[in-house]
Coordinates of C-alpha atoms and ligand atoms in Angstrom, one line a residue:
M697 CA 87.4 -166.9 2.4
S698 CA 89.0 -163.4 2.6
K699 CA 88.5 -161.3 -0.4
T700 CA 91.1 -158.9 -1.8
V701 CA 89.7 -155.4 -1.7
A702 CA 89.7 -154.0 -5.2
A703 CA 92.8 -151.8 -5.4
F704 CA 91.7 -150.2 -8.6
P705 CA 89.0 -147.5 -8.3
D706 CA 85.5 -147.8 -9.5
T707 CA 84.4 -145.6 -12.4
F708 CA 82.3 -142.6 -11.5
P709 CA 79.1 -142.8 -13.5
A710 CA 79.5 -139.1 -14.3
D711 CA 82.8 -139.9 -16.1
I712 CA 81.2 -142.4 -18.5
P713 CA 80.1 -139.9 -21.2
A714 CA 83.7 -138.5 -21.5
L715 CA 85.1 -142.0 -21.6
L716 CA 82.7 -143.0 -24.3
A717 CA 83.5 -139.9 -26.3
K718 CA 87.2 -140.9 -26.3
L719 CA 86.3 -144.4 -27.6
R720 CA 84.1 -142.9 -30.3
E721 CA 86.8 -140.6 -31.4
T722 CA 89.2 -143.5 -31.7
Y723 CA 86.7 -145.5 -33.6
G724 CA 85.8 -142.6 -35.8
S725 CA 89.5 -142.0 -36.7
G726 CA 89.5 -145.4 -38.4
R727 CA 92.4 -146.6 -36.3
T728 CA 90.6 -149.9 -35.3
R729 CA 89.8 -150.9 -38.9
P730 CA 93.1 -152.1 -40.3
V731 CA 93.8 -155.9 -39.9
A732 CA 97.2 -155.0 -38.5
W733 CA 95.6 -153.1 -35.6
R734 CA 93.3 -156.0 -34.9
R735 CA 96.2 -158.4 -35.0
E736 CA 98.2 -156.3 -32.5
Q737 CA 95.2 -156.4 -30.1
L738 CA 94.9 -160.1 -30.3
Q739 CA 98.6 -160.6 -29.8
G740 CA 98.3 -158.2 -26.8
L741 CA 95.6 -160.4 -25.2
I742 CA 97.8 -163.5 -25.7
R743 CA 100.7 -161.7 -24.0
L744 CA 98.4 -160.7 -21.2
F745 CA 97.8 -164.4 -20.5
D746 CA 101.4 -165.4 -20.9
E747 CA 102.8 -162.7 -18.6
R748 CA 100.0 -162.2 -16.1
E749 CA 98.6 -165.7 -15.5
Q750 CA 99.6 -165.6 -11.9
E751 CA 97.9 -162.2 -11.2
L752 CA 94.7 -163.3 -12.9
A753 CA 94.7 -166.7 -11.1
D754 CA 95.3 -165.0 -7.8
A755 CA 92.4 -162.6 -8.4
L756 CA 90.1 -165.6 -9.3
A757 CA 91.2 -167.5 -6.2
S758 CA 90.5 -164.4 -4.1
D759 CA 87.0 -163.9 -5.6
L760 CA 85.9 -167.5 -6.0
G761 CA 88.4 -169.8 -4.3
K762 CA 89.2 -171.3 -7.6
N763 CA 92.1 -173.7 -7.9
P764 CA 94.8 -172.1 -10.2
L765 CA 94.6 -175.1 -12.5
E766 CA 90.8 -174.8 -12.8
S767 CA 91.2 -171.1 -13.5
Y768 CA 93.8 -172.0 -16.2
V769 CA 91.6 -174.6 -17.8
T770 CA 88.2 -172.9 -17.7
E771 CA 89.2 -169.3 -18.0
L772 CA 92.7 -168.3 -19.1
S773 CA 93.6 -171.0 -21.5
L774 CA 90.1 -170.9 -23.0
V775 CA 90.3 -167.2 -23.9
R776 CA 93.9 -167.5 -25.0
A777 CA 92.8 -170.3 -27.4
E778 CA 90.0 -168.0 -28.7
A779 CA 92.6 -165.3 -29.3
E780 CA 94.9 -167.7 -31.1
H781 CA 92.0 -169.0 -33.2
A782 CA 91.0 -165.5 -34.2
L783 CA 94.6 -164.5 -35.0
K784 CA 95.0 -167.6 -37.2
H785 CA 91.7 -167.0 -39.1
L786 CA 91.7 -163.2 -39.1
D787 CA 92.6 -162.8 -42.8
K788 CA 90.0 -165.3 -43.9
W789 CA 87.3 -163.8 -41.7
T790 CA 87.9 -160.2 -42.7
R791 CA 88.1 -160.9 -46.5
S792 CA 85.3 -159.7 -48.8
R793 CA 83.5 -162.3 -50.7
R794 CA 82.1 -162.1 -54.2
V795 CA 78.5 -163.0 -54.8
P796 CA 77.1 -164.0 -58.2
V797 CA 75.0 -161.3 -59.9
P798 CA 71.8 -162.4 -61.8
P799 CA 71.9 -161.9 -65.6
G800 CA 69.3 -159.1 -65.5
L801 CA 71.7 -156.9 -63.5
L802 CA 74.9 -157.6 -65.4
P803 CA 77.4 -156.2 -66.0
A804 CA 78.0 -155.6 -62.3
S805 CA 79.7 -157.1 -59.3
A806 CA 78.5 -157.9 -55.8
R807 CA 80.3 -158.7 -52.6
T808 CA 79.9 -159.0 -48.9
E809 CA 82.3 -157.2 -46.5
P810 CA 82.3 -157.7 -42.8
Q811 CA 82.2 -154.3 -41.2
P812 CA 82.8 -153.4 -37.5
L813 CA 79.8 -152.1 -35.6
G814 CA 81.4 -149.3 -33.7
V815 CA 81.7 -148.9 -30.0
V816 CA 80.3 -152.0 -28.2
L817 CA 79.4 -152.7 -24.6
I818 CA 80.3 -156.1 -22.9
I819 CA 78.7 -156.7 -19.5
G820 CA 79.9 -159.8 -17.6
P821 CA 78.8 -161.9 -14.6
W822 CA 80.9 -162.9 -11.6
N823 CA 81.2 -166.7 -12.2
Y824 CA 83.8 -166.8 -14.9
P825 CA 84.8 -163.2 -14.6
V826 CA 87.8 -163.3 -17.0
Q827 CA 86.5 -165.6 -19.6
L828 CA 83.0 -164.0 -20.0
V829 CA 84.3 -160.5 -20.7
L830 CA 87.5 -161.3 -22.6
A831 CA 86.1 -164.1 -24.9
P832 CA 83.6 -161.6 -26.4
L833 CA 86.3 -159.0 -26.5
V834 CA 88.4 -161.2 -28.7
G835 CA 85.7 -161.2 -31.4
A836 CA 84.9 -157.5 -30.8
L837 CA 88.5 -156.5 -31.5
A838 CA 89.0 -159.0 -34.3
A839 CA 86.0 -157.4 -36.0
G840 CA 87.6 -153.9 -35.6
N841 CA 85.4 -152.4 -32.8
A842 CA 86.2 -150.3 -29.8
A843 CA 84.8 -151.8 -26.6
V844 CA 83.7 -150.9 -23.1
L845 CA 84.0 -153.8 -20.6
K846 CA 81.9 -153.9 -17.5
P847 CA 83.1 -156.8 -15.3
S848 CA 81.0 -157.9 -12.3
E849 CA 81.4 -156.1 -9.1
L850 CA 80.8 -159.4 -7.3
A851 CA 84.2 -160.6 -8.5
P852 CA 86.0 -157.4 -7.3
A853 CA 89.6 -158.6 -7.4
T854 CA 89.2 -159.9 -11.0
S855 CA 87.4 -156.7 -12.0
A856 CA 90.3 -154.6 -10.6
A857 CA 92.9 -156.8 -12.2
L858 CA 91.3 -156.4 -15.6
A859 CA 91.0 -152.6 -15.1
D860 CA 94.7 -152.4 -14.2
L861 CA 96.2 -154.9 -16.7
L862 CA 94.1 -154.6 -19.9
P863 CA 95.1 -151.1 -20.9
R864 CA 98.8 -152.2 -20.8
Y865 CA 98.1 -154.9 -23.4
V866 CA 95.5 -153.5 -25.7
D867 CA 95.0 -150.1 -27.2
P868 CA 93.8 -148.0 -24.2
D869 CA 92.0 -145.5 -26.4
A870 CA 89.9 -148.3 -27.9
V871 CA 89.2 -150.5 -24.9
A872 CA 88.0 -149.2 -21.5
V873 CA 87.2 -151.2 -18.4
V874 CA 84.4 -149.7 -16.4
Q875 CA 84.2 -150.9 -12.8
G876 CA 81.2 -150.7 -10.6
G877 CA 77.8 -152.2 -9.7
Q878 CA 74.2 -151.5 -10.6
E879 CA 74.5 -147.7 -10.6
T880 CA 77.4 -147.8 -13.1
S881 CA 75.7 -150.4 -15.3
T882 CA 72.5 -148.2 -15.3
A883 CA 74.6 -145.2 -16.3
L884 CA 76.3 -147.2 -19.1
L885 CA 73.0 -148.5 -20.4
K886 CA 71.7 -144.9 -20.8
E887 CA 74.4 -144.3 -23.4
Q888 CA 74.1 -145.3 -27.0
F889 CA 76.2 -148.3 -28.1
D890 CA 76.4 -150.0 -31.4
S891 CA 76.0 -153.5 -29.8
I892 CA 75.5 -154.8 -26.3
F893 CA 76.8 -158.2 -25.3
F894 CA 75.3 -159.2 -21.9
T895 CA 76.1 -162.3 -19.9
G896 CA 74.1 -162.8 -16.7
G897 CA 70.7 -163.7 -15.3
E898 CA 67.3 -163.4 -16.8
R899 CA 66.2 -160.5 -14.6
V900 CA 69.0 -158.2 -15.6
G901 CA 68.7 -159.5 -19.2
R902 CA 65.3 -157.9 -19.4
I903 CA 66.6 -154.6 -18.1
V904 CA 69.4 -154.6 -20.7
L905 CA 66.9 -155.4 -23.5
Q906 CA 64.7 -152.6 -22.4
A907 CA 67.5 -150.1 -22.3
A908 CA 68.8 -151.3 -25.7
A909 CA 65.3 -150.7 -27.2
E910 CA 65.6 -147.0 -26.4
H911 CA 68.4 -146.7 -28.9
L912 CA 67.5 -149.7 -31.2
T913 CA 70.8 -151.3 -30.2
P914 CA 71.3 -154.9 -31.3
V915 CA 71.8 -157.2 -28.3
T916 CA 73.3 -160.5 -27.5
L917 CA 71.9 -162.1 -24.4
E918 CA 73.9 -165.0 -22.8
L919 CA 71.6 -166.0 -20.0
G920 CA 71.2 -169.1 -17.8
G921 CA 68.5 -171.5 -16.8
K922 CA 68.1 -175.0 -15.6
S923 CA 70.1 -177.3 -17.8
P924 CA 68.8 -180.9 -17.5
A925 CA 70.8 -184.1 -17.7
V926 CA 68.8 -187.2 -18.7
V927 CA 70.5 -190.5 -17.7
L928 CA 69.4 -193.7 -19.4
D929 CA 72.3 -196.1 -19.7
G930 CA 76.1 -196.2 -19.9
N931 CA 79.2 -197.1 -18.0
W932 CA 78.0 -195.9 -14.6
A933 CA 81.4 -194.9 -13.3
V934 CA 82.1 -192.7 -16.3
V935 CA 78.6 -191.2 -16.4
A936 CA 78.8 -190.3 -12.7
R937 CA 82.3 -188.8 -13.1
R938 CA 81.3 -186.6 -16.0
L939 CA 78.2 -185.4 -14.3
V940 CA 80.1 -184.6 -11.1
F941 CA 82.9 -182.9 -13.0
G942 CA 80.4 -180.7 -15.0
K943 CA 78.3 -180.0 -11.9
L944 CA 81.1 -179.1 -9.5
L945 CA 83.4 -177.1 -11.7
N946 CA 83.5 -173.7 -10.0
A947 CA 81.4 -175.2 -7.2
G948 CA 78.4 -175.5 -9.5
Q949 CA 78.4 -171.8 -10.4
T950 CA 78.6 -172.5 -14.1
C951 CA 75.9 -171.5 -16.5
V952 CA 75.9 -174.8 -18.4
A953 CA 76.4 -177.0 -15.4
P954 CA 73.9 -179.9 -15.3
D955 CA 71.3 -178.3 -13.0
Y956 CA 69.3 -181.5 -12.3
V957 CA 69.2 -185.1 -13.3
L958 CA 66.3 -187.0 -14.7
V959 CA 67.1 -190.7 -14.5
T960 CA 65.0 -193.8 -15.3
K961 CA 63.7 -195.7 -12.2
E962 CA 65.7 -198.7 -13.6
A963 CA 69.0 -196.8 -13.7
A964 CA 68.6 -194.8 -10.6
P965 CA 70.2 -197.2 -8.0
A966 CA 73.4 -197.6 -10.0
L967 CA 73.6 -193.9 -10.8
K968 CA 73.1 -192.8 -7.3
K969 CA 75.8 -195.2 -6.0
H970 CA 78.3 -194.0 -8.5
L971 CA 77.6 -190.3 -8.1
V972 CA 78.4 -190.5 -4.4
R973 CA 81.5 -192.4 -5.2
A974 CA 82.6 -189.9 -7.9
V975 CA 82.2 -186.9 -5.6
A976 CA 84.5 -188.7 -3.1
E977 CA 86.9 -189.6 -5.9
Q978 CA 87.2 -186.0 -7.1
F979 CA 87.1 -184.1 -3.8
G980 CA 87.9 -186.7 -1.1
K981 CA 85.8 -188.0 1.8
D982 CA 85.7 -184.5 3.3
P983 CA 85.4 -182.0 0.4
S984 CA 85.9 -179.0 2.8
R985 CA 89.6 -180.0 2.9
S986 CA 89.9 -180.2 -0.9
K987 CA 91.8 -177.4 -2.6
D988 CA 90.0 -178.2 -5.8
L989 CA 86.5 -177.2 -4.7
G990 CA 85.6 -173.6 -5.1
R991 CA 83.6 -171.5 -2.7
I992 CA 80.2 -169.8 -3.0
V993 CA 80.5 -166.3 -4.3
N994 CA 78.9 -164.5 -1.3
E995 CA 76.7 -164.9 1.8
Q996 CA 73.5 -164.2 0.0
H997 CA 74.0 -167.0 -2.5
W998 CA 75.3 -169.3 0.2
E999 CA 72.1 -168.7 2.3
R1000 CA 69.9 -169.3 -0.8
L1001 CA 71.7 -172.6 -1.6
V1002 CA 71.6 -173.9 2.0
G1003 CA 67.8 -173.2 1.9
L1004 CA 67.5 -175.3 -1.2
L1005 CA 68.8 -178.4 0.6
E1006 CA 65.3 -178.7 2.2
S1007 CA 63.8 -179.5 -1.2
G1008 CA 64.6 -183.2 -0.9
T1009 CA 66.3 -186.1 1.0
I1010 CA 70.0 -185.6 1.3
L1011 CA 71.7 -188.7 -0.2
S1012 CA 75.2 -187.4 0.4
G1013 CA 76.7 -184.1 1.4
G1014 CA 74.7 -181.4 3.1
H1015 CA 77.4 -179.8 5.3
S1016 CA 78.1 -176.1 5.1
D1017 CA 80.1 -173.3 6.7
R1018 CA 79.0 -169.7 6.5
G1019 CA 82.4 -168.3 7.5
S1020 CA 84.3 -169.9 4.6
L1021 CA 81.2 -169.8 2.3
Y1022 CA 81.6 -173.6 1.9
L1023 CA 78.8 -175.8 0.8
E1024 CA 79.5 -179.6 0.5
P1025 CA 78.5 -181.1 -2.8
T1026 CA 75.1 -182.4 -2.1
I1027 CA 73.0 -185.0 -3.9
L1028 CA 69.2 -184.7 -3.3
T1029 CA 66.7 -187.4 -3.9
D1030 CA 62.8 -187.5 -3.4
V1031 CA 62.7 -184.1 -5.1
A1032 CA 59.2 -182.9 -6.1
P1033 CA 59.1 -181.1 -9.5
D1034 CA 57.4 -178.1 -7.8
S1035 CA 59.9 -177.8 -4.9
P1036 CA 62.1 -174.6 -4.6
V1037 CA 65.2 -176.4 -5.9
M1038 CA 63.3 -177.1 -9.2
Q1039 CA 62.0 -173.6 -9.6
E1040 CA 65.2 -171.5 -10.0
E1041 CA 68.6 -172.1 -11.6
I1042 CA 70.6 -173.7 -8.7
F1043 CA 74.0 -172.2 -9.5
G1044 CA 75.8 -174.2 -6.7
P1045 CA 77.0 -177.7 -5.8
V1046 CA 73.5 -179.2 -5.3
L1047 CA 72.3 -181.9 -7.6
P1048 CA 68.6 -183.0 -7.4
I1049 CA 67.7 -186.3 -8.9
I1050 CA 64.2 -187.0 -10.2
E1051 CA 63.2 -190.4 -11.4
V1052 CA 61.2 -190.9 -14.6
E1053 CA 59.8 -193.9 -16.4
D1054 CA 61.5 -193.3 -19.7
L1055 CA 63.1 -190.9 -22.2
D1056 CA 59.6 -189.7 -23.3
E1057 CA 58.6 -188.7 -19.9
A1058 CA 62.0 -186.9 -19.4
M1059 CA 61.5 -185.0 -22.7
K1060 CA 58.0 -183.9 -21.7
F1061 CA 59.3 -182.7 -18.4
I1062 CA 62.0 -180.6 -20.1
G1063 CA 59.5 -179.3 -22.7
S1064 CA 57.1 -178.1 -20.0
R1065 CA 59.8 -175.7 -18.7
P1066 CA 61.7 -172.7 -20.1
V1067 CA 64.2 -173.5 -22.8
P1068 CA 67.5 -174.4 -21.1
L1069 CA 71.0 -173.3 -22.1
A1070 CA 72.2 -176.9 -22.5
A1071 CA 70.6 -180.3 -22.4
Y1072 CA 72.6 -183.5 -21.7
L1073 CA 71.7 -187.0 -22.6
Y1074 CA 73.7 -190.0 -21.2
S1075 CA 73.0 -193.0 -23.3
N1076 CA 74.8 -195.3 -25.7
S1077 CA 71.8 -195.7 -27.9
A1078 CA 71.9 -193.8 -31.2
A1079 CA 68.1 -194.0 -31.5
H1080 CA 67.8 -192.3 -28.1
R1081 CA 70.2 -189.6 -29.0
K1082 CA 68.3 -188.9 -32.2
A1083 CA 65.0 -188.8 -30.4
F1084 CA 66.6 -186.4 -27.8
E1085 CA 67.9 -184.1 -30.5
E1086 CA 64.5 -184.0 -32.2
G1087 CA 62.4 -183.7 -29.1
V1088 CA 64.4 -181.3 -26.9
R1089 CA 64.9 -177.5 -27.5
A1090 CA 68.0 -176.1 -25.8
G1091 CA 70.9 -173.7 -26.5
S1092 CA 73.1 -176.8 -27.0
I1093 CA 72.9 -180.5 -26.8
S1094 CA 75.7 -182.7 -25.6
H1095 CA 75.7 -186.5 -25.4
N1096 CA 77.6 -188.4 -22.7
A1097 CA 79.5 -185.3 -21.5
S1098 CA 78.5 -182.2 -19.6
T1099 CA 79.8 -178.6 -19.8
V1100 CA 82.9 -179.3 -21.9
Q1101 CA 81.1 -178.7 -25.2
L1102 CA 81.7 -175.0 -24.8
A1103 CA 85.5 -175.5 -25.3
V1104 CA 85.0 -176.3 -29.0
P1105 CA 85.6 -173.0 -30.8
G1106 CA 83.9 -174.3 -33.9
L1107 CA 80.6 -174.7 -32.0
P1108 CA 78.5 -171.6 -31.5
F1109 CA 77.7 -171.0 -27.8
G1110 CA 74.5 -169.4 -26.8
G1111 CA 71.0 -169.9 -25.6
A1112 CA 67.5 -170.3 -27.2
G1113 CA 64.3 -168.9 -25.9
A1114 CA 64.6 -168.0 -22.2
S1115 CA 68.3 -168.9 -22.1
G1116 CA 69.4 -166.2 -24.5
T1117 CA 69.6 -164.9 -27.9
G1118 CA 72.7 -164.8 -30.2
A1119 CA 75.8 -166.9 -30.0
Y1120 CA 79.6 -166.6 -29.9
H1121 CA 82.9 -168.4 -29.7
G1122 CA 85.4 -168.7 -32.6
K1123 CA 84.1 -167.2 -35.9
Y1124 CA 80.7 -166.7 -34.3
T1125 CA 82.1 -164.0 -32.0
F1126 CA 83.5 -162.2 -35.0
D1127 CA 80.1 -162.5 -36.7
T1128 CA 78.3 -161.2 -33.6
F1129 CA 80.4 -158.0 -33.6
S1130 CA 80.3 -157.5 -37.4
Q1131 CA 77.8 -156.4 -40.0
L1132 CA 78.0 -158.5 -43.1
R1133 CA 77.6 -155.5 -45.4
P1134 CA 76.6 -156.1 -49.1
V1135 CA 78.3 -153.9 -51.7
F1136 CA 76.9 -153.7 -55.3
T1137 CA 78.8 -152.0 -58.1
K1138 CA 77.9 -151.1 -61.7
G1139 CA 79.5 -148.9 -64.3
T1140 CA 77.7 -146.0 -66.1
L1141 CA 79.2 -146.4 -69.7
V1142 CA 76.2 -148.4 -70.8
D1143 CA 72.8 -148.2 -69.1
T1144 CA 71.7 -151.8 -69.0
L1145 CA 69.2 -150.9 -66.4
R1146 CA 67.2 -148.8 -68.8
F1147 CA 64.8 -151.6 -69.5
A1148 CA 63.6 -151.4 -65.9
Y1149 CA 62.7 -147.7 -66.1
P1150 CA 59.1 -146.5 -66.9
P1151 CA 57.3 -146.1 -69.1
Y1152 CA 56.7 -149.8 -69.3
T1153 CA 56.3 -150.4 -73.0
G1154 CA 55.6 -153.7 -74.7
L1155 CA 59.2 -154.1 -75.7
K1156 CA 60.5 -153.6 -72.1
K1157 CA 57.9 -156.0 -70.9
R1158 CA 59.1 -158.7 -73.3
V1159 CA 62.8 -158.1 -72.4
L1160 CA 62.2 -158.0 -68.7
R1161 CA 60.1 -161.2 -68.8
R1162 CA 62.8 -162.9 -70.7
L1163 CA 65.6 -161.8 -68.4
L1164 CA 63.9 -162.2 -65.0
Ligands
NAD2405 P1 73.5 -160.7 -13.1 O1 72.5 -160.7 -14.2 O2 73.1 -160.5 -11.7 O3 74.7 -159.7 -13.3 C1 75.4 -159.6 -14.6 C2 75.9 -158.2 -14.8 O4 74.8 -157.3 -14.8 C3 76.9 -157.7 -13.7 O5 78.0 -157.1 -14.3 C4 76.1 -156.7 -12.9 O6 76.8 -155.6 -12.4 C5 75.1 -156.2 -14.0 N1 73.9 -155.6 -13.4 C6 73.3 -156.0 -12.2 N2 72.2 -155.3 -12.0 C7 72.0 -154.5 -13.1 C8 71.0 -153.6 -13.5 N3 69.9 -153.4 -12.7 N4 71.2 -153.0 -14.7 C9 72.2 -153.2 -15.4 N5 73.2 -154.1 -15.1 C10 73.1 -154.7 -14.0 O7 74.2 -162.1 -13.2 P2 75.3 -162.8 -12.2 O8 74.7 -163.1 -10.9 O9 76.6 -162.0 -12.2 O10 75.6 -164.2 -13.0 C11 74.8 -165.3 -12.8 C12 73.9 -165.5 -14.0 O11 74.6 -165.4 -15.2 C13 73.3 -166.9 -14.0 O12 71.9 -166.8 -14.3 C14 74.0 -167.6 -15.1 O13 73.4 -168.7 -15.6 C15 74.3 -166.6 -16.0 N6 75.4 -166.9 -16.9 C16 75.2 -167.1 -18.2 C17 76.3 -167.5 -19.0 C18 76.2 -167.8 -20.4 O14 77.2 -167.8 -21.1 N7 75.0 -168.0 -21.0 C19 77.6 -167.6 -18.4 C20 77.7 -167.3 -17.0 C21 76.6 -167.0 -16.3

């Protein structure tokens, strides 16, 4: 796969303070606060997708070999829908809300008012390089913030496209795209932001959290992990298709992809047969010829993934090509729980299958490992689903479907424990980038609070005890 060299220059770390000063000035001027400004930004983002779909899809194809339809479904249409949703609900979200005042404090009024946080930093990974910086941006702008975006240097064409296009569609004095790798990120993290929204791996997540601690900056961490899929029963053809779809989207480089399968011994033969069939159904007998299967992001990840194939017996797949960064969808059986493929997040088209006795054993297995971003159960039994919901801790739970749960804007998307902290999508993104500020108001004509002031006489005691 030949990668387009980024035509848009990286940001010099030395230029970051001046760039931030400009954003702070914009935010300080109050320009980002009116709902009309926020509306314009969201409309700008929608126009970006309407007018520049081709350029963005080309950049994604160059970085990740994504089929344009997959880019549309999993990146462009998803962020566009988020912007539409925010636009539709903006008046409601930004409204202040009255809160009842207890009798002892009357007459008075109390209300909550969502306030922007200020200048926020959004750092994205390479796997969904449009969606994972622009979906947070939707909420940041809807909430009235200025924002710095740092897309991943491992998706250079997309990063360059965003740096080039975004300033033409949103207020360039309030949104800046900073391009670059670790050095640039490090320079950014030295600066003081009012919120940091980070999507990426656990290792860098720790670095971000430590940097944020210096300035006591609130942080949202959208991390990864090994999301399990437990398979008990169901229509095997459908179960297999859904697992394969969720796993092989973006060639398995999806944070909520089912990482591994825990299947009962009883169900294993049928599942395995149908999984092999489903891969062929979706990508043909030779997936290297399919235009619908993405490629591995770089040689380092390709090598890591090829190494993982030794962790079990190859049931199907196993072919690879370094030159084109191709890795055939591979199903592994006879996988030991302590083998390399079961230690780290796979993040590629490799699906290990481990057999268990029953749901209980599967839940114990999941519970003995770090909390995953998602947990999937395939079963038609309501009792099993209830037991799974009660017994499994995960960022999200989805029954009989994998990966698609994140397309519901009404559902918060985020991790728990090791898979992250905080959540977004829909109103939750707006909330993430807002402070719900309480405002309390009293008049001074009559001092009804005087019963609370010392000295605490017997009369005051009687009045206060009656009122409170
Ligand atoms: P990563 O953590 O390596 O990089 C993410 C970002 O951090 C990039 O922009 C990178 O430039 C920056 N970065 C790298 N080193 C840095 C440093 N030392 N200091 C500061 N910033 C640094 O992640 P990745 O490889 O791009 O993405 C893959 C990971 O992201 C996987 O673990 C995946 O599960 C996770 N992920 C999570 C979600 C989610 O929504 N929860 C979505 C997609 C990916």
